[in-house]
Each structure stands twice: as structure tokens, then as C-alpha cells.
Amino acid sequence: MATLYIEKLAGSAQAERMGIDLFLTDEHIELLKGIMTWKKVKAGVSLFMEGEEAGQLYYIRSGRVKLRKSTEDGKELMLTIQRRGDLIGEFGGLGGEEYNYTAETADACEIGVFQGKELEGLLSRHGDLAVQFVKWFALKQRIMESRFRDLLLYGKTGALASTLIRAVNTCGIKNEDGILLNIKLNHTELGEMIGATRESVNRMLTSLKEQGTIEMKEGKINILQLGDLRLMCCCPEQGHCSNEICRL
């Protein structure tokens, strides 16, 4: 896992590139935005559902979007929480694709919407943009593989520790006691992220609080002993993956 990225309170954090923007030049970003239609979406709205015919893609200018996938027995697994700069949807170039997951806004979002065919045309005309797009797509694959690796290798407790570390890298803010996760994650959401029940997450968090590893501050998790979490999921102090991979 990665060394820590702590979100800054200063306005400069908003100017920092995230998601697919990390791979694109200003010219590339303007090309993409040129094919988008912008809209504002309230919290709790489904952008698309798993199994629906895929056609549109969605670029997040602001806000957060939860991606969920259903299992055969009816349970739901939260794949990730996408943020500013992330691009979501299906783009395989084969035609007739279906969305493989459900996307739902976690809070009010501003979204850029465009058709997959428009992106295909854009990439065919701009080879340098296509190369960067492939690199971004590979990064998304590595993020998902690393999350499933932690879940399979270290069990539910290790997966929870890994998820909290990823949350630190994504939205952690240093304070006098430790690192505050600047996002409210309830027990159900954490359970969906690691394939555990709400009750199991409650027991694991209670144990972490009793050990002095975490505490709660106004409904948010404050990490007191990051090293304890690293030990639980065999995360070295100097990790082997980048900050872009070790994220929610």
C-alpha cells in the first residue's frame, strides 16, 4: 500500500488533479469536456443500474458517487466511492455492453454526461489522448485488484483495516490526535465495502476503539494509531503501490 496522502484544508487541494485528470493535459481535458453535457444531481439518485444497457459515461466534477455490485444471493458489495475527476461507466468498444454495477450519488454532484460513441470518435482522432486513456484504465484495474487482494488474503478484519488506510489516503486530515477521515462512513457502508454484515463491522470497530486504534468524532472516524492498522493487513511503512492505487 501507499505512503499517506493527507488532504489539505487549504483551497489548493481543490486545484489538485484527481482521477483521470492525473493522466491528461489541459488540452485533453478540454477535448473531453467539449463532448459533455453538464447536469446537477441530488444525493441518492441512481445514475444507472447494474444490467442496464450501457451507452453513457459520467465525469464527476464535484461530489461523490457510490458504485455497488449485487451478488447472486442478493447481497450488495460497494466497489468504491468515486470522487472529483473520476470517470464512470462502461467503455469496451464492442457494442451492446451492459453496466456491470450500479452508480448512486452519495451527495449532491455535478456530472458531465457523454456518449461512449462520442468518446470513441475522440480517441480515434487523438492518439495521444487514447494512450493516456489506456493508462488510466489500467490504473482503475489495479485499484480494484488491490482491494480484492486485501479482502481475500487478510479476511474481514484485514479488509476493514485496509479500507480505513485507503480512506486516510483519500480524505484524511491530520489533527492533534491523529488523522480524521473527512467522510462519514456508517457501519452498513463499511460492511458493503468488505463483504461483512453491519453487526460484524460494529464488533470490529468496537474492538479497535478498545485497543486505542481509533475513536469517533462527531460521527467520523479518527485514526489514532495508523501503525496498528498497517499490521492488521501487512501494509509496510513504505508501500509498494502509489497513492493513486491505495484509495477508496
PDB file of C-alpha atoms in Angstrom:
ATOM      1  CA  MET A   1       0.000   0.000   0.000  1.00  0.00           C
ATOM      2  CA  ALA A   2       0.954   3.583  -0.436  1.00  0.00           C
ATOM      3  CA  THR A   3       2.539   6.172   1.749  1.00  0.00           C
ATOM      4  CA  LEU A   4      -0.061   8.566   3.096  1.00  0.00           C
ATOM      5  CA  TYR A   5      -1.708  11.333   1.222  1.00  0.00           C
ATOM      6  CA  ILE A   6      -3.341  13.766   3.667  1.00  0.00           C
ATOM      7  CA  GLU A   7      -5.980  16.045   2.216  1.00  0.00           C
ATOM      8  CA  LYS A   8      -5.147  19.697   2.828  1.00  0.00           C
ATOM      9  CA  LEU A   9      -7.624  22.180   4.213  1.00  0.00           C
ATOM     10  CA  ALA A  10      -6.258  24.950   2.023  1.00  0.00           C
ATOM     11  CA  GLY A  11      -8.002  25.890  -1.212  1.00  0.00           C
ATOM     12  CA  SER A  12      -5.075  24.485  -3.168  1.00  0.00           C
ATOM     13  CA  ALA A  13      -6.430  20.993  -2.559  1.00  0.00           C
ATOM     14  CA  GLN A  14      -9.348  21.780  -4.835  1.00  0.00           C
ATOM     15  CA  ALA A  15      -6.979  22.654  -7.641  1.00  0.00           C
ATOM     16  CA  GLU A  16      -5.135  19.370  -7.292  1.00  0.00           C
ATOM     17  CA  ARG A  17      -5.819  16.903 -10.078  1.00  0.00           C
ATOM     18  CA  MET A  18      -7.553  13.650  -9.301  1.00  0.00           C
ATOM     19  CA  GLY A  19      -8.896  10.638 -11.185  1.00  0.00           C
ATOM     20  CA  ILE A  20      -8.469  10.592 -14.931  1.00  0.00           C
ATOM     21  CA  ASP A  21      -7.284  14.222 -14.849  1.00  0.00           C
ATOM     22  CA  LEU A  22      -3.963  12.949 -13.451  1.00  0.00           C
ATOM     23  CA  PHE A  23      -3.197  11.470 -16.874  1.00  0.00           C
ATOM     24  CA  LEU A  24      -4.437  14.286 -19.087  1.00  0.00           C
ATOM     25  CA  THR A  25      -3.036  17.570 -20.288  1.00  0.00           C
ATOM     26  CA  ASP A  26      -5.131  20.735 -20.150  1.00  0.00           C
ATOM     27  CA  GLU A  27      -5.819  20.252 -23.856  1.00  0.00           C
ATOM     28  CA  HIS A  28      -7.009  16.682 -23.288  1.00  0.00           C
ATOM     29  CA  ILE A  29      -9.340  17.791 -20.504  1.00  0.00           C
ATOM     30  CA  GLU A  30     -10.851  20.479 -22.710  1.00  0.00           C
ATOM     31  CA  LEU A  31     -11.400  17.936 -25.502  1.00  0.00           C
ATOM     32  CA  LEU A  32     -13.283  15.660 -23.122  1.00  0.00           C
ATOM     33  CA  LYS A  33     -15.340  18.451 -21.630  1.00  0.00           C
ATOM     34  CA  GLY A  34     -16.242  19.563 -25.132  1.00  0.00           C
ATOM     35  CA  ILE A  35     -18.399  16.448 -25.635  1.00  0.00           C
ATOM     36  CA  MET A  36     -20.066  16.608 -22.210  1.00  0.00           C
ATOM     37  CA  THR A  37     -23.467  17.862 -21.151  1.00  0.00           C
ATOM     38  CA  TRP A  38     -23.380  19.130 -17.576  1.00  0.00           C
ATOM     39  CA  LYS A  39     -26.079  18.493 -15.016  1.00  0.00           C
ATOM     40  CA  LYS A  40     -26.548  18.747 -11.265  1.00  0.00           C
ATOM     41  CA  VAL A  41     -27.813  15.664  -9.453  1.00  0.00           C
ATOM     42  CA  LYS A  42     -29.205  15.392  -5.928  1.00  0.00           C
ATOM     43  CA  ALA A  43     -27.954  12.889  -3.371  1.00  0.00           C
ATOM     44  CA  GLY A  44     -29.421   9.395  -3.508  1.00  0.00           C
ATOM     45  CA  VAL A  45     -30.068   9.372  -7.274  1.00  0.00           C
ATOM     46  CA  SER A  46     -29.089   6.365  -9.408  1.00  0.00           C
ATOM     47  CA  LEU A  47     -27.124   7.406 -12.482  1.00  0.00           C
ATOM     48  CA  PHE A  48     -27.500   3.898 -13.885  1.00  0.00           C
ATOM     49  CA  MET A  49     -28.360   0.396 -12.667  1.00  0.00           C
ATOM     50  CA  GLU A  50     -26.474  -2.858 -12.982  1.00  0.00           C
ATOM     51  CA  GLY A  51     -27.724  -4.755 -16.022  1.00  0.00           C
ATOM     52  CA  GLU A  52     -28.997  -1.710 -17.919  1.00  0.00           C
ATOM     53  CA  GLU A  53     -27.778  -1.137 -21.448  1.00  0.00           C
ATOM     54  CA  ALA A  54     -24.609   0.930 -21.296  1.00  0.00           C
ATOM     55  CA  GLY A  55     -24.294   3.939 -23.519  1.00  0.00           C
ATOM     56  CA  GLN A  56     -23.413   6.996 -21.482  1.00  0.00           C
ATOM     57  CA  LEU A  57     -20.346   7.762 -19.405  1.00  0.00           C
ATOM     58  CA  TYR A  58     -20.178  10.117 -16.448  1.00  0.00           C
ATOM     59  CA  TYR A  59     -17.415  12.505 -15.370  1.00  0.00           C
ATOM     60  CA  ILE A  60     -17.599  13.762 -11.770  1.00  0.00           C
ATOM     61  CA  ARG A  61     -16.840  17.465 -11.437  1.00  0.00           C
ATOM     62  CA  SER A  62     -17.909  17.620  -7.776  1.00  0.00           C
ATOM     63  CA  GLY A  63     -19.465  15.332  -5.192  1.00  0.00           C
ATOM     64  CA  ARG A  64     -19.181  11.586  -4.594  1.00  0.00           C
ATOM     65  CA  VAL A  65     -20.730   8.577  -6.334  1.00  0.00           C
ATOM     66  CA  LYS A  66     -21.009   5.087  -4.816  1.00  0.00           C
ATOM     67  CA  LEU A  67     -20.515   2.085  -7.100  1.00  0.00           C
ATOM     68  CA  ARG A  68     -22.268  -1.098  -5.985  1.00  0.00           C
ATOM     69  CA  LYS A  69     -22.486  -4.611  -7.374  1.00  0.00           C
ATOM     70  CA  SER A  70     -25.040  -7.288  -6.467  1.00  0.00           C
ATOM     71  CA  THR A  71     -24.078 -10.860  -5.671  1.00  0.00           C
ATOM     72  CA  GLU A  72     -26.024 -13.930  -6.740  1.00  0.00           C
ATOM     73  CA  ASP A  73     -27.576 -14.310  -3.276  1.00  0.00           C
ATOM     74  CA  GLY A  74     -28.902 -10.749  -3.317  1.00  0.00           C
ATOM     75  CA  LYS A  75     -26.212  -9.083  -1.210  1.00  0.00           C
ATOM     76  CA  GLU A  76     -24.542  -5.849  -2.280  1.00  0.00           C
ATOM     77  CA  LEU A  77     -20.830  -5.073  -2.343  1.00  0.00           C
ATOM     78  CA  MET A  78     -19.706  -1.462  -2.527  1.00  0.00           C
ATOM     79  CA  LEU A  79     -16.898  -1.486  -5.062  1.00  0.00           C
ATOM     80  CA  THR A  80     -15.665   2.043  -4.463  1.00  0.00           C
ATOM     81  CA  ILE A  81     -16.624   5.656  -3.834  1.00  0.00           C
ATOM     82  CA  GLN A  82     -15.767   7.810  -6.839  1.00  0.00           C
ATOM     83  CA  ARG A  83     -14.884  11.469  -6.409  1.00  0.00           C
ATOM     84  CA  ARG A  84     -13.925  14.592  -8.319  1.00  0.00           C
ATOM     85  CA  GLY A  85     -12.073  13.779 -11.543  1.00  0.00           C
ATOM     86  CA  ASP A  86     -13.300  10.193 -11.770  1.00  0.00           C
ATOM     87  CA  LEU A  87     -14.927   8.821 -14.921  1.00  0.00           C
ATOM     88  CA  ILE A  88     -17.505   6.039 -14.571  1.00  0.00           C
ATOM     89  CA  GLY A  89     -19.461   3.867 -16.979  1.00  0.00           C
ATOM     90  CA  GLU A  90     -18.694   1.050 -19.404  1.00  0.00           C
ATOM     91  CA  PHE A  91     -16.476   1.524 -22.406  1.00  0.00           C
ATOM     92  CA  GLY A  92     -15.356  -1.647 -24.151  1.00  0.00           C
ATOM     93  CA  GLY A  93     -15.717  -0.593 -27.757  1.00  0.00           C
ATOM     94  CA  LEU A  94     -17.550  -3.849 -28.572  1.00  0.00           C
ATOM     95  CA  GLY A  95     -21.139  -2.603 -28.593  1.00  0.00           C
ATOM     96  CA  GLY A  96     -24.108  -3.975 -26.692  1.00  0.00           C
ATOM     97  CA  GLU A  97     -22.457  -3.652 -23.284  1.00  0.00           C
ATOM     98  CA  GLU A  98     -24.391  -3.596 -20.043  1.00  0.00           C
ATOM     99  CA  TYR A  99     -23.445  -1.714 -16.896  1.00  0.00           C
ATOM    100  CA  ASN A 100     -21.686  -4.148 -14.549  1.00  0.00           C
ATOM    101  CA  TYR A 101     -22.508  -2.144 -11.425  1.00  0.00           C
ATOM    102  CA  THR A 102     -24.941   0.446 -10.056  1.00  0.00           C
ATOM    103  CA  ALA A 103     -23.869   4.072  -9.611  1.00  0.00           C
ATOM    104  CA  GLU A 104     -25.663   6.178  -6.993  1.00  0.00           C
ATOM    105  CA  THR A 105     -24.827   9.713  -5.866  1.00  0.00           C
ATOM    106  CA  ALA A 106     -23.673   9.876  -2.232  1.00  0.00           C
ATOM    107  CA  ASP A 107     -24.283  13.619  -2.081  1.00  0.00           C
ATOM    108  CA  ALA A 108     -25.168  16.457  -4.443  1.00  0.00           C
ATOM    109  CA  CYS A 109     -22.996  16.142  -7.553  1.00  0.00           C
ATOM    110  CA  GLU A 110     -22.195  17.995 -10.734  1.00  0.00           C
ATOM    111  CA  ILE A 111     -21.783  15.469 -13.509  1.00  0.00           C
ATOM    112  CA  GLY A 112     -20.586  15.661 -17.116  1.00  0.00           C
ATOM    113  CA  VAL A 113     -22.505  13.169 -19.297  1.00  0.00           C
ATOM    114  CA  PHE A 114     -21.460  11.985 -22.758  1.00  0.00           C
ATOM    115  CA  GLN A 115     -21.965   9.072 -25.112  1.00  0.00           C
ATOM    116  CA  GLY A 116     -19.473   6.240 -25.447  1.00  0.00           C
ATOM    117  CA  LYS A 117     -19.555   6.631 -29.230  1.00  0.00           C
ATOM    118  CA  GLU A 118     -18.504  10.263 -28.866  1.00  0.00           C
ATOM    119  CA  LEU A 119     -15.539   9.208 -26.760  1.00  0.00           C
ATOM    120  CA  GLU A 120     -14.645   6.525 -29.286  1.00  0.00           C
ATOM    121  CA  GLY A 121     -14.557   9.130 -32.050  1.00  0.00           C
ATOM    122  CA  LEU A 122     -12.476  11.476 -29.916  1.00  0.00           C
ATOM    123  CA  LEU A 123      -9.909   8.768 -29.146  1.00  0.00           C
ATOM    124  CA  SER A 124      -9.672   7.752 -32.801  1.00  0.00           C
ATOM    125  CA  ARG A 125      -8.811  11.334 -33.764  1.00  0.00           C
ATOM    126  CA  HIS A 126      -6.345  11.979 -30.937  1.00  0.00           C
ATOM    127  CA  GLY A 127      -3.890   9.117 -30.474  1.00  0.00           C
ATOM    128  CA  ASP A 128      -2.059  10.819 -27.586  1.00  0.00           C
ATOM    129  CA  LEU A 129      -5.335  11.077 -25.666  1.00  0.00           C
ATOM    130  CA  ALA A 130      -6.052   7.399 -26.397  1.00  0.00           C
ATOM    131  CA  VAL A 131      -2.688   6.353 -24.907  1.00  0.00           C
ATOM    132  CA  GLN A 132      -3.381   8.280 -21.699  1.00  0.00           C
ATOM    133  CA  PHE A 133      -6.875   6.843 -21.556  1.00  0.00           C
ATOM    134  CA  VAL A 134      -5.446   3.303 -21.661  1.00  0.00           C
ATOM    135  CA  LYS A 135      -3.032   4.157 -18.815  1.00  0.00           C
ATOM    136  CA  TRP A 136      -5.907   5.481 -16.711  1.00  0.00           C
ATOM    137  CA  PHE A 137      -7.971   2.360 -17.441  1.00  0.00           C
ATOM    138  CA  ALA A 138      -5.076   0.163 -16.291  1.00  0.00           C
ATOM    139  CA  LEU A 139      -4.846   2.135 -13.037  1.00  0.00           C
ATOM    140  CA  LYS A 140      -8.546   1.557 -12.318  1.00  0.00           C
ATOM    141  CA  GLN A 141      -7.983  -2.174 -12.804  1.00  0.00           C
ATOM    142  CA  ARG A 142      -5.045  -2.165 -10.373  1.00  0.00           C
ATOM    143  CA  ILE A 143      -7.090  -0.305  -7.737  1.00  0.00           C
ATOM    144  CA  MET A 144      -9.834  -2.911  -7.858  1.00  0.00           C
ATOM    145  CA  GLU A 145      -7.370  -5.830  -7.864  1.00  0.00           C
ATOM    146  CA  SER A 146      -5.554  -4.469  -4.809  1.00  0.00           C
ATOM    147  CA  ARG A 147      -8.831  -4.136  -2.868  1.00  0.00           C
ATOM    148  CA  PHE A 148      -9.886  -7.705  -3.644  1.00  0.00           C
ATOM    149  CA  ARG A 149      -6.377  -8.917  -2.782  1.00  0.00           C
ATOM    150  CA  ASP A 150      -6.627  -7.458   0.709  1.00  0.00           C
ATOM    151  CA  LEU A 151     -10.087  -8.954   1.215  1.00  0.00           C
ATOM    152  CA  LEU A 152      -9.011 -12.430   0.119  1.00  0.00           C
ATOM    153  CA  LEU A 153      -5.645 -12.546   1.886  1.00  0.00           C
ATOM    154  CA  TYR A 154      -6.351 -10.891   5.233  1.00  0.00           C
ATOM    155  CA  GLY A 155     -10.004 -11.646   5.965  1.00  0.00           C
ATOM    156  CA  LYS A 156     -12.670  -9.241   7.151  1.00  0.00           C
ATOM    157  CA  THR A 157     -10.536  -7.613   9.857  1.00  0.00           C
ATOM    158  CA  GLY A 158      -7.632  -7.010   7.480  1.00  0.00           C
ATOM    159  CA  ALA A 159     -10.020  -5.771   4.792  1.00  0.00           C
ATOM    160  CA  LEU A 160     -11.508  -3.258   7.254  1.00  0.00           C
ATOM    161  CA  ALA A 161      -8.022  -2.061   8.222  1.00  0.00           C
ATOM    162  CA  SER A 162      -7.108  -1.765   4.538  1.00  0.00           C
ATOM    163  CA  THR A 163     -10.299   0.207   3.848  1.00  0.00           C
ATOM    164  CA  LEU A 164      -9.543   2.642   6.674  1.00  0.00           C
ATOM    165  CA  ILE A 165      -5.998   3.145   5.368  1.00  0.00           C
ATOM    166  CA  ARG A 166      -7.383   3.827   1.892  1.00  0.00           C
ATOM    167  CA  ALA A 167      -9.813   6.314   3.418  1.00  0.00           C
ATOM    168  CA  VAL A 168      -6.864   8.057   5.096  1.00  0.00           C
ATOM    169  CA  ASN A 169      -5.136   8.415   1.717  1.00  0.00           C
ATOM    170  CA  THR A 170      -8.351   9.619   0.092  1.00  0.00           C
ATOM    171  CA  CYS A 171      -9.771  12.059   2.634  1.00  0.00           C
ATOM    172  CA  GLY A 172      -7.597  12.043   5.769  1.00  0.00           C
ATOM    173  CA  ILE A 173      -6.938  15.289   7.649  1.00  0.00           C
ATOM    174  CA  LYS A 174      -4.213  15.490  10.266  1.00  0.00           C
ATOM    175  CA  ASN A 175      -5.188  16.778  13.687  1.00  0.00           C
ATOM    176  CA  GLU A 176      -3.629  16.913  17.140  1.00  0.00           C
ATOM    177  CA  ASP A 177      -4.713  13.357  17.959  1.00  0.00           C
ATOM    178  CA  GLY A 178      -4.244  11.531  14.680  1.00  0.00           C
ATOM    179  CA  ILE A 179      -5.915  11.536  11.272  1.00  0.00           C
ATOM    180  CA  LEU A 180      -9.602  12.357  10.867  1.00  0.00           C
ATOM    181  CA  LEU A 181     -11.480  10.755   7.971  1.00  0.00           C
ATOM    182  CA  ASN A 182     -13.305  13.677   6.397  1.00  0.00           C
ATOM    183  CA  ILE A 183     -16.204  11.473   5.322  1.00  0.00           C
ATOM    184  CA  LYS A 184     -18.982   9.801   7.280  1.00  0.00           C
ATOM    185  CA  LEU A 185     -18.965   6.051   6.689  1.00  0.00           C
ATOM    186  CA  ASN A 186     -21.664   4.191   8.567  1.00  0.00           C
ATOM    187  CA  HIS A 187     -21.371   0.541   9.561  1.00  0.00           C
ATOM    188  CA  THR A 188     -23.576  -0.623   6.708  1.00  0.00           C
ATOM    189  CA  GLU A 189     -21.414   1.140   4.105  1.00  0.00           C
ATOM    190  CA  LEU A 190     -18.194  -0.228   5.602  1.00  0.00           C
ATOM    191  CA  GLY A 191     -19.766  -3.681   5.604  1.00  0.00           C
ATOM    192  CA  GLU A 192     -20.673  -3.353   1.929  1.00  0.00           C
ATOM    193  CA  MET A 193     -17.065  -2.425   1.159  1.00  0.00           C
ATOM    194  CA  ILE A 194     -15.612  -5.555   2.732  1.00  0.00           C
ATOM    195  CA  GLY A 195     -18.436  -8.070   2.311  1.00  0.00           C
ATOM    196  CA  ALA A 196     -19.355  -8.151   6.012  1.00  0.00           C
ATOM    197  CA  THR A 197     -22.542  -7.586   7.987  1.00  0.00           C
ATOM    198  CA  ARG A 198     -23.277  -4.367   9.834  1.00  0.00           C
ATOM    199  CA  GLU A 199     -23.045  -6.275  13.120  1.00  0.00           C
ATOM    200  CA  SER A 200     -19.598  -7.657  12.252  1.00  0.00           C
ATOM    201  CA  VAL A 201     -18.322  -4.176  11.400  1.00  0.00           C
ATOM    202  CA  ASN A 202     -19.720  -2.855  14.673  1.00  0.00           C
ATOM    203  CA  ARG A 203     -17.828  -5.528  16.629  1.00  0.00           C
ATOM    204  CA  MET A 204     -14.574  -4.873  14.750  1.00  0.00           C
ATOM    205  CA  LEU A 205     -14.802  -1.092  15.223  1.00  0.00           C
ATOM    206  CA  THR A 206     -15.625  -1.538  18.916  1.00  0.00           C
ATOM    207  CA  SER A 207     -12.518  -3.710  19.282  1.00  0.00           C
ATOM    208  CA  LEU A 208     -10.386  -1.086  17.513  1.00  0.00           C
ATOM    209  CA  LYS A 209     -11.734   1.606  19.843  1.00  0.00           C
ATOM    210  CA  GLU A 210     -10.988  -0.507  22.917  1.00  0.00           C
ATOM    211  CA  GLN A 211      -7.428  -1.041  21.637  1.00  0.00           C
ATOM    212  CA  GLY A 212      -6.975   2.708  21.215  1.00  0.00           C
ATOM    213  CA  THR A 213      -6.508   2.398  17.452  1.00  0.00           C
ATOM    214  CA  ILE A 214      -9.467   4.629  16.526  1.00  0.00           C
ATOM    215  CA  GLU A 215     -12.047   6.909  18.098  1.00  0.00           C
ATOM    216  CA  MET A 216     -15.241   8.593  16.892  1.00  0.00           C
ATOM    217  CA  LYS A 217     -15.519  12.351  16.459  1.00  0.00           C
ATOM    218  CA  GLU A 218     -18.927  13.763  15.523  1.00  0.00           C
ATOM    219  CA  GLY A 219     -19.827  10.657  13.575  1.00  0.00           C
ATOM    220  CA  LYS A 220     -16.458  10.443  11.797  1.00  0.00           C
ATOM    221  CA  ILE A 221     -13.613   8.010  12.412  1.00  0.00           C
ATOM    222  CA  ASN A 222     -10.401   9.431  13.847  1.00  0.00           C
ATOM    223  CA  ILE A 223      -7.345   7.197  13.331  1.00  0.00           C
ATOM    224  CA  LEU A 224      -5.166   7.306  16.446  1.00  0.00           C
ATOM    225  CA  GLN A 225      -2.695   4.509  15.654  1.00  0.00           C
ATOM    226  CA  LEU A 226      -2.188   4.085  11.925  1.00  0.00           C
ATOM    227  CA  GLY A 227       0.593   1.577  12.560  1.00  0.00           C
ATOM    228  CA  ASP A 228      -1.886  -0.814  14.188  1.00  0.00           C
ATOM    229  CA  LEU A 229      -3.992  -0.823  11.031  1.00  0.00           C
ATOM    230  CA  ARG A 230      -0.910  -1.436   8.894  1.00  0.00           C
ATOM    231  CA  LEU A 231      -0.024  -4.518  10.941  1.00  0.00           C
ATOM    232  CA  MET A 232      -3.531  -5.936  10.523  1.00  0.00           C
ATOM    233  CA  CYS A 233      -3.258  -6.022   6.729  1.00  0.00           C
ATOM    234  CA  CYS A 234       0.526  -6.426   6.348  1.00  0.00           C
ATOM    235  CA  CYS A 235       0.899  -2.922   4.923  1.00  0.00           C
ATOM    236  CA  PRO A 236       4.566  -1.815   5.034  1.00  0.00           C
ATOM    237  CA  GLU A 237       5.505   1.666   6.198  1.00  0.00           C
ATOM    238  CA  GLN A 238       6.800   2.416   2.729  1.00  0.00           C
ATOM    239  CA  GLY A 239       4.239   0.739   0.491  1.00  0.00           C
ATOM    240  CA  HIS A 240       4.636  -0.814  -2.923  1.00  0.00           C
ATOM    241  CA  CYS A 241       1.685   0.906  -4.621  1.00  0.00           C
ATOM    242  CA  SER A 242       1.109   4.557  -5.351  1.00  0.00           C
ATOM    243  CA  ASN A 243      -1.284   6.926  -3.618  1.00  0.00           C
ATOM    244  CA  GLU A 244      -3.482   6.714  -6.715  1.00  0.00           C
ATOM    245  CA  ILE A 245      -3.921   2.965  -6.137  1.00  0.00           C
ATOM    246  CA  CYS A 246      -4.273   2.973  -2.342  1.00  0.00           C
ATOM    247  CA  ARG A 247      -7.577   4.879  -2.267  1.00  0.00           C
ATOM    248  CA  LEU A 248     -11.246   4.207  -1.800  1.00  0.00           C
TER     249      LEU A 248
END
